[in-house]
Amino acid sequence: MTVRRDFKEPARCRPDLVIGREELFTAAREQLVGGGSVLLHGPAGIGKSTVLRALAADYAGTARTVLRCSATESESHLPFLALADLLGLVAHEVADRLPAAQRTALESALTGRGESTLQSDGLALRLAVLSVFRALAAEGPVLVVADDLQWLDPASAELLGFAARRLGDTPVQLLCAVRTEGQEYDRHLRALPPDSQAIRLNPLSRAQVSALLDHRGYTGLPRSTVRDIHRTSGGNPLFALELGRALAENPTPPRPGEPLHVPTSLRALVLSRLRMLSAEARRTLLVASAGARPTLALLHAAGRENAEAETAQAAELGLLATEPEGPAVRFAHPLISAALYAEAPAQERRAAHAALSTAASDPIERARHLALATTGTDPEVAARLAEAAALARDRGAPSVAASLGLLAARHTPADSVPGPDERRLQAAEDAITAGEVDLARDIAREVLTRATVPADRVRAWMVVIESAGHALGEVDAVFPQVLADAGDDPRLLALVHYQLAWRGLVVEGDFAEGREEAAHAAELAARGGDRRTELLALAFQAQTETLMGHPDAPATIKRALREPQDPQVACHHNGAGSVRFRWLIMSDQLLEARSTVTALLREARRRGMVESEVHFVRLLAETELRSGHCGRALDLARESLRLARDAGIGEVASANLASLAEASGGDVDRALALAREAVRHAEEDGDQMYLSRALAALGHAQLVAGDVEGTVRSLRRVRELEQALGITDPARGRWHGDLAEALVRIGEPAEAQDVIDLTREHGLRLGRESVLAVLDRAEALVRAARGEHEVALGQLTSAQDRLAKLGHGLEEARAAFALAVLRTSRPGPTSYDEAARLFRRCRALPWLRQVESAAVTPRAEPPVVAPAALPHDGPACLDGLAAMERQVAALVMEGATNREIAARLFISVKTVEATLTRVYRKLGIRSRVDIVRLAAGRRTT
């Protein structure tokens, strides 16, 4: 299935004004907070002024005085203008503190009265500016905010630089922005203090451009269009927004294969030097702009005899950046190529494509140019385009295949076989493979408005359903229509029942229904001779049976792996290969699981299967996480999330895994934010399956963060959801040990034991060795809470050894940590050495920080208290307390501190405090002292 979701970073990480600039925004702010100055630099339109304003608004409150100036090119010849902007309104506040000569020179420069210049009043004026800054800073910190330093008049720039170099420890900071090309910013640092930090703004990624367009209201653009905007703009936010605006205002989209429409405003910006070229040179550049990978040889083959001289002239004007040691002809910016193409008359564009249709060496490129050079329908052109689309599909370029397929449909006569709609549907299916789900859905909807052949209609409906992803509830009304269109054709009905299997799982939350629909789909597909659908249905059936703990799962997996296989299904994320991986990792065969998913990922990438690539990168990350390679898992999980956001598919699932990886090896706050966002999206979609996964990730992150009450709330919901779904295999989510541990820590050992007992029953039935070892680790905590220390220590030691043999490095380290906590008879840092070593080997940084914190906290050996004896040995008034409350009260009576009680009962200090509050309320007392008095009173009677 294709999972569509515009997954956003949490709001705290994505200020509206600095989309895509979070890291540099943080770096700049840290520099300012540390007392330094900042110079933002980058090319025109890259967003320097936006970041400057956001930083100024964020940090200005820490300064007593904020001085601002923003220069323009038209005013850069006016001396002292920027100085007047900065000091004109504040100089009078400190003027009486300046020596007379300095005051006179400054007043003359600021007001324009007199003939003050740097030549006539140089030293006095320089010292006056420095004195003003010092006088203002004497009353509180000063922040100078200066935009477009490149347009500062030379006199003001010189004075600002003179003062900045001599401020020393004076609390004056500069926050400036300057337009630069490349890395040429050094000369502008002379206007800032010596310890200033230069921060370059780089182009935005595709996902960041998409977020920017959405923020500005250019929503609903197909992802293929967003991709073209990103490519054409070069990641420049100004250019991207202008392109987005032009597309939003233009109801006619560009033809497939053509560059984007470039608005007049941007054409003027990038083509001002074009009129300096000869007419022939402009034609040569037009041919280059129409080509996919233009070279001098290609231009010659296309009839441009003087290509060398003409491209050299364009390079001198900054339009081209030819490679010094290669044949490629590269435009200085992608927007120049698009603007040049947009500026040319349609006839000249067709002539350029016609020339390239014979000059290009690649058959796909020749076919594309032939289509763009042709008007109207032409069966021969359409056939060549269809052949080129098939070639692109085989090469692993489904996005290119979709574009060529649409061109083929455009040139296909209405009475041809295959017809234009059949070619459009093939293009839609290629778009699905490429992750272009919006494009695929739009094509299918268009076909449905006129198609009458049942096979075409069912095929189109399948694209519509597939493009909905896990939001299947949004297309629920489609199923009756598609069943009616399918009639009694087993091939068509197989397609429908395969999608009904997904609906049963996702919408109804019923694994049994999904399994039955999948089995029916496999039977129909076999009867109709549709091996591809049969394989997909068998894989789905095997997947549900695996998660359900159904005894038929191994046999169904074998059926799904039998020959003949469909090459594309074999490496599909919903194919048998993926099911086999899931079985391997749930059965603790980590090495084989890694090699299996690595091979699947390699083939998916070769075929250009975007959603499958996202899926398999995520599964590889999961494998590394299970193996205890947290650093590697974190890198892969972040890569999967980046890919998912870029393609707009699989984002919730990738966020779930990224949350687990962050909690284990990265940033716990980020783990919490990702999991909460995934929960919200799954709830909005009504997706029970992914909701349980998201809640499991949230519960784990809460446990690592120390929020055990939150962990219990989240994982109790997971338990309820999975019971309703019919999931019995504990290796599916592996949350049971976390829930049991959290229950112990909030004082609910009985419920923890119930979770362990029920889960162990399923784990034993299915042979889930690592799950059983984790359950033993959790049960040891239950026994420790009941005072069975020696038994708990033995059980933890055994669990650690078994987890080590199975290769679950992180779970092994957690068992070692639990052992270190329980061994309070040997306090001190050395008792935690083994746990620290294992966590360090895993690069499990959040866990390592917990170990280090525990190791430096002195612990005393608490007394042993038998919980069952408490009601008889304690005062009679304790009889009304719950078991955990009696244990805590008894330990207080023995003089144990809250931290010692937490160590003894293996609960958090926060839980001890909450339990004591309940004890005070029930006993009608106010403090620990009152509990001790009760104990003393008992002993004296």
PDB file of C-alpha atoms in Angstrom, residues 579-786:
ATOM      1  CA  VAL A 579       7.022 -11.173   4.512  1.00  0.00           C
ATOM      2  CA  ARG A 580       9.992 -13.517   4.749  1.00  0.00           C
ATOM      3  CA  PHE A 581      12.085 -10.719   6.271  1.00  0.00           C
ATOM      4  CA  ARG A 582       9.371 -10.104   8.877  1.00  0.00           C
ATOM      5  CA  TRP A 583       9.306 -13.785   9.777  1.00  0.00           C
ATOM      6  CA  LEU A 584      13.094 -13.878  10.109  1.00  0.00           C
ATOM      7  CA  ILE A 585      13.371 -10.853  12.367  1.00  0.00           C
ATOM      8  CA  MET A 586      10.473 -11.992  14.545  1.00  0.00           C
ATOM      9  CA  SER A 587      12.214 -15.384  14.854  1.00  0.00           C
ATOM     10  CA  ASP A 588      15.502 -13.735  15.988  1.00  0.00           C
ATOM     11  CA  GLN A 589      17.373 -14.668  12.801  1.00  0.00           C
ATOM     12  CA  LEU A 590      18.965 -11.237  12.605  1.00  0.00           C
ATOM     13  CA  LEU A 591      21.885 -12.012  10.281  1.00  0.00           C
ATOM     14  CA  GLU A 592      19.668 -13.620   7.652  1.00  0.00           C
ATOM     15  CA  ALA A 593      17.106 -10.856   8.063  1.00  0.00           C
ATOM     16  CA  ARG A 594      19.795  -8.251   7.357  1.00  0.00           C
ATOM     17  CA  SER A 595      21.033  -9.986   4.201  1.00  0.00           C
ATOM     18  CA  THR A 596      17.436 -10.477   2.987  1.00  0.00           C
ATOM     19  CA  VAL A 597      16.391  -6.859   3.364  1.00  0.00           C
ATOM     20  CA  THR A 598      19.696  -5.592   1.949  1.00  0.00           C
ATOM     21  CA  ALA A 599      19.093  -7.590  -1.246  1.00  0.00           C
ATOM     22  CA  LEU A 600      15.496  -6.335  -1.451  1.00  0.00           C
ATOM     23  CA  LEU A 601      16.623  -2.749  -1.024  1.00  0.00           C
ATOM     24  CA  ARG A 602      19.258  -3.101  -3.735  1.00  0.00           C
ATOM     25  CA  GLU A 603      16.724  -4.434  -6.247  1.00  0.00           C
ATOM     26  CA  ALA A 604      14.061  -1.842  -5.344  1.00  0.00           C
ATOM     27  CA  ARG A 605      16.582   0.930  -5.931  1.00  0.00           C
ATOM     28  CA  ARG A 606      17.632  -0.586  -9.235  1.00  0.00           C
ATOM     29  CA  ARG A 607      14.012  -0.600 -10.385  1.00  0.00           C
ATOM     30  CA  GLY A 608      13.254   2.898  -9.092  1.00  0.00           C
ATOM     31  CA  MET A 609      10.510   1.646  -6.747  1.00  0.00           C
ATOM     32  CA  VAL A 610      10.365   4.625  -4.411  1.00  0.00           C
ATOM     33  CA  GLU A 611       7.860   3.374  -1.847  1.00  0.00           C
ATOM     34  CA  SER A 612       9.625   0.030  -1.615  1.00  0.00           C
ATOM     35  CA  GLU A 613      12.948   1.805  -1.130  1.00  0.00           C
ATOM     36  CA  VAL A 614      11.508   3.841   1.762  1.00  0.00           C
ATOM     37  CA  HIS A 615      10.078   0.656   3.250  1.00  0.00           C
ATOM     38  CA  PHE A 616      13.274  -1.400   3.000  1.00  0.00           C
ATOM     39  CA  VAL A 617      15.528   1.345   4.360  1.00  0.00           C
ATOM     40  CA  ARG A 618      13.170   1.420   7.332  1.00  0.00           C
ATOM     41  CA  LEU A 619      13.324  -2.373   7.742  1.00  0.00           C
ATOM     42  CA  LEU A 620      17.113  -2.306   7.555  1.00  0.00           C
ATOM     43  CA  ALA A 621      17.093   0.336  10.305  1.00  0.00           C
ATOM     44  CA  GLU A 622      14.860  -1.914  12.393  1.00  0.00           C
ATOM     45  CA  THR A 623      17.280  -4.808  11.930  1.00  0.00           C
ATOM     46  CA  GLU A 624      20.218  -2.710  13.093  1.00  0.00           C
ATOM     47  CA  LEU A 625      18.217  -1.485  16.084  1.00  0.00           C
ATOM     48  CA  ARG A 626      17.350  -5.050  17.122  1.00  0.00           C
ATOM     49  CA  SER A 627      21.043  -5.951  16.750  1.00  0.00           C
ATOM     50  CA  GLY A 628      22.043  -3.149  19.093  1.00  0.00           C
ATOM     51  CA  HIS A 629      23.705  -1.003  16.406  1.00  0.00           C
ATOM     52  CA  CYS A 630      21.898   2.156  17.517  1.00  0.00           C
ATOM     53  CA  GLY A 631      24.097   4.636  15.664  1.00  0.00           C
ATOM     54  CA  ARG A 632      23.689   2.842  12.349  1.00  0.00           C
ATOM     55  CA  ALA A 633      19.971   2.383  13.003  1.00  0.00           C
ATOM     56  CA  LEU A 634      19.574   6.091  13.728  1.00  0.00           C
ATOM     57  CA  ASP A 635      21.280   7.068  10.471  1.00  0.00           C
ATOM     58  CA  LEU A 636      19.100   4.687   8.462  1.00  0.00           C
ATOM     59  CA  ALA A 637      15.902   5.712  10.254  1.00  0.00           C
ATOM     60  CA  ARG A 638      16.585   9.370   9.561  1.00  0.00           C
ATOM     61  CA  GLU A 639      17.344   8.515   5.921  1.00  0.00           C
ATOM     62  CA  SER A 640      14.056   6.629   5.642  1.00  0.00           C
ATOM     63  CA  LEU A 641      12.155   9.561   7.131  1.00  0.00           C
ATOM     64  CA  ARG A 642      13.862  12.008   4.741  1.00  0.00           C
ATOM     65  CA  LEU A 643      13.014   9.770   1.772  1.00  0.00           C
ATOM     66  CA  ALA A 644       9.431   9.375   2.978  1.00  0.00           C
ATOM     67  CA  ARG A 645       8.941  13.106   3.395  1.00  0.00           C
ATOM     68  CA  ASP A 646      10.511  13.790   0.030  1.00  0.00           C
ATOM     69  CA  ALA A 647       8.227  11.308  -1.709  1.00  0.00           C
ATOM     70  CA  GLY A 648       5.211  11.904   0.530  1.00  0.00           C
ATOM     71  CA  ILE A 649       4.711   8.181   1.213  1.00  0.00           C
ATOM     72  CA  GLY A 650       5.322   5.959   4.216  1.00  0.00           C
ATOM     73  CA  GLU A 651       5.837   8.934   6.517  1.00  0.00           C
ATOM     74  CA  VAL A 652       3.950   7.668   9.571  1.00  0.00           C
ATOM     75  CA  ALA A 653       5.681   4.278   9.499  1.00  0.00           C
ATOM     76  CA  SER A 654       9.075   5.912   9.010  1.00  0.00           C
ATOM     77  CA  ALA A 655       8.346   8.348  11.849  1.00  0.00           C
ATOM     78  CA  ASN A 656       7.500   5.416  14.152  1.00  0.00           C
ATOM     79  CA  LEU A 657      10.820   3.737  13.468  1.00  0.00           C
ATOM     80  CA  ALA A 658      12.687   7.047  13.675  1.00  0.00           C
ATOM     81  CA  SER A 659      11.119   7.621  17.100  1.00  0.00           C
ATOM     82  CA  LEU A 660      12.369   4.227  18.329  1.00  0.00           C
ATOM     83  CA  ALA A 661      15.836   4.920  16.910  1.00  0.00           C
ATOM     84  CA  GLU A 662      15.983   8.408  18.449  1.00  0.00           C
ATOM     85  CA  ALA A 663      14.920   7.050  21.855  1.00  0.00           C
ATOM     86  CA  SER A 664      17.653   4.405  21.661  1.00  0.00           C
ATOM     87  CA  GLY A 665      20.532   6.307  20.109  1.00  0.00           C
ATOM     88  CA  GLY A 666      19.634   9.957  19.556  1.00  0.00           C
ATOM     89  CA  ASP A 667      17.423  12.683  20.999  1.00  0.00           C
ATOM     90  CA  VAL A 668      14.634  11.585  23.359  1.00  0.00           C
ATOM     91  CA  ASP A 669      12.673  14.832  22.936  1.00  0.00           C
ATOM     92  CA  ARG A 670      12.694  14.319  19.196  1.00  0.00           C
ATOM     93  CA  ALA A 671      11.589  10.714  19.715  1.00  0.00           C
ATOM     94  CA  LEU A 672       8.593  11.900  21.733  1.00  0.00           C
ATOM     95  CA  ALA A 673       7.657  14.547  19.170  1.00  0.00           C
ATOM     96  CA  LEU A 674       7.837  12.118  16.233  1.00  0.00           C
ATOM     97  CA  ALA A 675       5.779   9.475  18.019  1.00  0.00           C
ATOM     98  CA  ARG A 676       3.084  11.944  19.083  1.00  0.00           C
ATOM     99  CA  GLU A 677       2.797  13.277  15.554  1.00  0.00           C
ATOM    100  CA  ALA A 678       2.512   9.730  14.204  1.00  0.00           C
ATOM    101  CA  VAL A 679      -0.224   8.947  16.737  1.00  0.00           C
ATOM    102  CA  ARG A 680      -2.163  12.022  15.690  1.00  0.00           C
ATOM    103  CA  HIS A 681      -1.976  11.165  11.979  1.00  0.00           C
ATOM    104  CA  ALA A 682      -2.962   7.534  12.556  1.00  0.00           C
ATOM    105  CA  GLU A 683      -5.949   8.673  14.627  1.00  0.00           C
ATOM    106  CA  GLU A 684      -6.987  11.124  11.905  1.00  0.00           C
ATOM    107  CA  ASP A 685      -6.836   8.344   9.306  1.00  0.00           C
ATOM    108  CA  GLY A 686      -8.680   5.880  11.537  1.00  0.00           C
ATOM    109  CA  ASP A 687      -5.784   3.466  10.977  1.00  0.00           C
ATOM    110  CA  GLN A 688      -5.870   1.072  13.939  1.00  0.00           C
ATOM    111  CA  MET A 689      -2.833  -0.929  12.820  1.00  0.00           C
ATOM    112  CA  TYR A 690      -0.500   2.038  12.559  1.00  0.00           C
ATOM    113  CA  LEU A 691      -2.045   3.637  15.641  1.00  0.00           C
ATOM    114  CA  SER A 692      -0.918   0.679  17.736  1.00  0.00           C
ATOM    115  CA  ARG A 693       2.597   0.964  16.314  1.00  0.00           C
ATOM    116  CA  ALA A 694       2.743   4.701  16.931  1.00  0.00           C
ATOM    117  CA  LEU A 695       1.529   4.294  20.514  1.00  0.00           C
ATOM    118  CA  ALA A 696       4.134   1.572  21.094  1.00  0.00           C
ATOM    119  CA  ALA A 697       6.859   3.956  19.887  1.00  0.00           C
ATOM    120  CA  LEU A 698       5.457   6.702  22.124  1.00  0.00           C
ATOM    121  CA  GLY A 699       5.365   4.403  25.143  1.00  0.00           C
ATOM    122  CA  HIS A 700       8.993   3.386  24.609  1.00  0.00           C
ATOM    123  CA  ALA A 701      10.123   7.013  24.249  1.00  0.00           C
ATOM    124  CA  GLN A 702       8.218   7.919  27.420  1.00  0.00           C
ATOM    125  CA  LEU A 703       9.952   5.100  29.287  1.00  0.00           C
ATOM    126  CA  VAL A 704      13.395   6.305  28.191  1.00  0.00           C
ATOM    127  CA  ALA A 705      12.401   9.867  29.126  1.00  0.00           C
ATOM    128  CA  GLY A 706      11.418   8.735  32.628  1.00  0.00           C
ATOM    129  CA  ASP A 707       7.684   9.277  32.199  1.00  0.00           C
ATOM    130  CA  VAL A 708       6.558   5.872  33.452  1.00  0.00           C
ATOM    131  CA  GLU A 709       2.961   6.958  34.010  1.00  0.00           C
ATOM    132  CA  GLY A 710       2.804   8.088  30.372  1.00  0.00           C
ATOM    133  CA  THR A 711       4.348   4.789  29.296  1.00  0.00           C
ATOM    134  CA  VAL A 712       1.626   2.846  31.065  1.00  0.00           C
ATOM    135  CA  ARG A 713      -1.135   4.957  29.520  1.00  0.00           C
ATOM    136  CA  SER A 714       0.241   4.535  25.998  1.00  0.00           C
ATOM    137  CA  LEU A 715       1.015   0.829  26.214  1.00  0.00           C
ATOM    138  CA  ARG A 716      -2.278  -0.073  27.862  1.00  0.00           C
ATOM    139  CA  ARG A 717      -3.917   1.417  24.753  1.00  0.00           C
ATOM    140  CA  VAL A 718      -1.627  -0.703  22.563  1.00  0.00           C
ATOM    141  CA  ARG A 719      -2.671  -3.818  24.483  1.00  0.00           C
ATOM    142  CA  GLU A 720      -6.361  -3.012  23.945  1.00  0.00           C
ATOM    143  CA  LEU A 721      -5.866  -2.253  20.240  1.00  0.00           C
ATOM    144  CA  GLU A 722      -3.906  -5.424  19.516  1.00  0.00           C
ATOM    145  CA  GLN A 723      -6.438  -7.561  21.353  1.00  0.00           C
ATOM    146  CA  ALA A 724      -9.164  -6.028  19.168  1.00  0.00           C
ATOM    147  CA  LEU A 725      -7.073  -6.515  16.020  1.00  0.00           C
ATOM    148  CA  GLY A 726      -6.398 -10.160  16.837  1.00  0.00           C
ATOM    149  CA  ILE A 727      -2.622  -9.766  17.051  1.00  0.00           C
ATOM    150  CA  THR A 728      -1.153 -12.400  19.343  1.00  0.00           C
ATOM    151  CA  ASP A 729       2.507 -12.583  18.280  1.00  0.00           C
ATOM    152  CA  PRO A 730       4.457 -10.531  20.840  1.00  0.00           C
ATOM    153  CA  ALA A 731       7.413 -10.210  18.456  1.00  0.00           C
ATOM    154  CA  ARG A 732       5.337  -7.857  16.281  1.00  0.00           C
ATOM    155  CA  GLY A 733       5.701  -4.800  18.525  1.00  0.00           C
ATOM    156  CA  ARG A 734       7.889  -5.989  21.420  1.00  0.00           C
ATOM    157  CA  TRP A 735       6.252  -3.500  23.798  1.00  0.00           C
ATOM    158  CA  HIS A 736       5.233  -6.001  26.480  1.00  0.00           C
ATOM    159  CA  GLY A 737       8.476  -5.839  28.474  1.00  0.00           C
ATOM    160  CA  ASP A 738       8.320  -2.026  28.532  1.00  0.00           C
ATOM    161  CA  LEU A 739       4.745  -2.112  29.848  1.00  0.00           C
ATOM    162  CA  ALA A 740       5.599  -4.626  32.565  1.00  0.00           C
ATOM    163  CA  GLU A 741       8.648  -2.596  33.651  1.00  0.00           C
ATOM    164  CA  ALA A 742       6.631   0.624  33.774  1.00  0.00           C
ATOM    165  CA  LEU A 743       3.858  -1.069  35.773  1.00  0.00           C
ATOM    166  CA  VAL A 744       6.402  -2.196  38.368  1.00  0.00           C
ATOM    167  CA  ARG A 745       7.758   1.309  38.625  1.00  0.00           C
ATOM    168  CA  ILE A 746       4.337   2.843  39.290  1.00  0.00           C
ATOM    169  CA  GLY A 747       3.596   0.244  41.954  1.00  0.00           C
ATOM    170  CA  GLU A 748       1.443  -2.232  40.014  1.00  0.00           C
ATOM    171  CA  PRO A 749       3.480  -5.473  40.122  1.00  0.00           C
ATOM    172  CA  ALA A 750       0.378  -7.665  39.975  1.00  0.00           C
ATOM    173  CA  GLU A 751      -0.741  -6.204  36.659  1.00  0.00           C
ATOM    174  CA  ALA A 752       2.845  -6.426  35.415  1.00  0.00           C
ATOM    175  CA  GLN A 753       2.881 -10.137  36.215  1.00  0.00           C
ATOM    176  CA  ASP A 754      -0.411 -10.617  34.357  1.00  0.00           C
ATOM    177  CA  VAL A 755       1.096  -8.967  31.248  1.00  0.00           C
ATOM    178  CA  ILE A 756       4.167 -11.191  31.529  1.00  0.00           C
ATOM    179  CA  ASP A 757       2.188 -14.412  32.007  1.00  0.00           C
ATOM    180  CA  LEU A 758      -0.142 -13.858  29.039  1.00  0.00           C
ATOM    181  CA  THR A 759       2.653 -12.738  26.742  1.00  0.00           C
ATOM    182  CA  ARG A 760       4.878 -15.627  27.780  1.00  0.00           C
ATOM    183  CA  GLU A 761       2.142 -18.076  26.822  1.00  0.00           C
ATOM    184  CA  HIS A 762       2.137 -16.742  23.237  1.00  0.00           C
ATOM    185  CA  GLY A 763       5.921 -16.423  23.141  1.00  0.00           C
ATOM    186  CA  LEU A 764       6.380 -20.064  24.147  1.00  0.00           C
ATOM    187  CA  ARG A 765       3.812 -21.242  21.588  1.00  0.00           C
ATOM    188  CA  LEU A 766       5.586 -19.362  18.774  1.00  0.00           C
ATOM    189  CA  GLY A 767       9.172 -19.857  19.951  1.00  0.00           C
ATOM    190  CA  ARG A 768      10.006 -16.146  20.351  1.00  0.00           C
ATOM    191  CA  GLU A 769      13.232 -16.547  22.338  1.00  0.00           C
ATOM    192  CA  SER A 770      14.225 -12.880  22.589  1.00  0.00           C
ATOM    193  CA  VAL A 771      10.716 -11.914  23.711  1.00  0.00           C
ATOM    194  CA  LEU A 772      10.857 -14.580  26.422  1.00  0.00           C
ATOM    195  CA  ALA A 773      14.231 -13.298  27.615  1.00  0.00           C
ATOM    196  CA  VAL A 774      12.898  -9.729  27.823  1.00  0.00           C
ATOM    197  CA  LEU A 775       9.882 -11.001  29.759  1.00  0.00           C
ATOM    198  CA  ASP A 776      12.256 -12.704  32.209  1.00  0.00           C
ATOM    199  CA  ARG A 777      14.063  -9.397  32.637  1.00  0.00           C
ATOM    200  CA  ALA A 778      10.756  -7.685  33.415  1.00  0.00           C
ATOM    201  CA  GLU A 779       9.687 -10.495  35.771  1.00  0.00           C
ATOM    202  CA  ALA A 780      12.932 -10.074  37.687  1.00  0.00           C
ATOM    203  CA  LEU A 781      11.875  -6.496  38.412  1.00  0.00           C
ATOM    204  CA  VAL A 782       8.525  -7.766  39.704  1.00  0.00           C
ATOM    205  CA  ARG A 783      10.318 -10.192  42.010  1.00  0.00           C
ATOM    206  CA  ALA A 784      12.706  -7.493  43.175  1.00  0.00           C
ATOM    207  CA  ALA A 785       9.731  -5.287  44.047  1.00  0.00           C
ATOM    208  CA  ARG A 786       8.388  -8.180  46.150  1.00  0.00           C
TER     209      ARG A 786
END
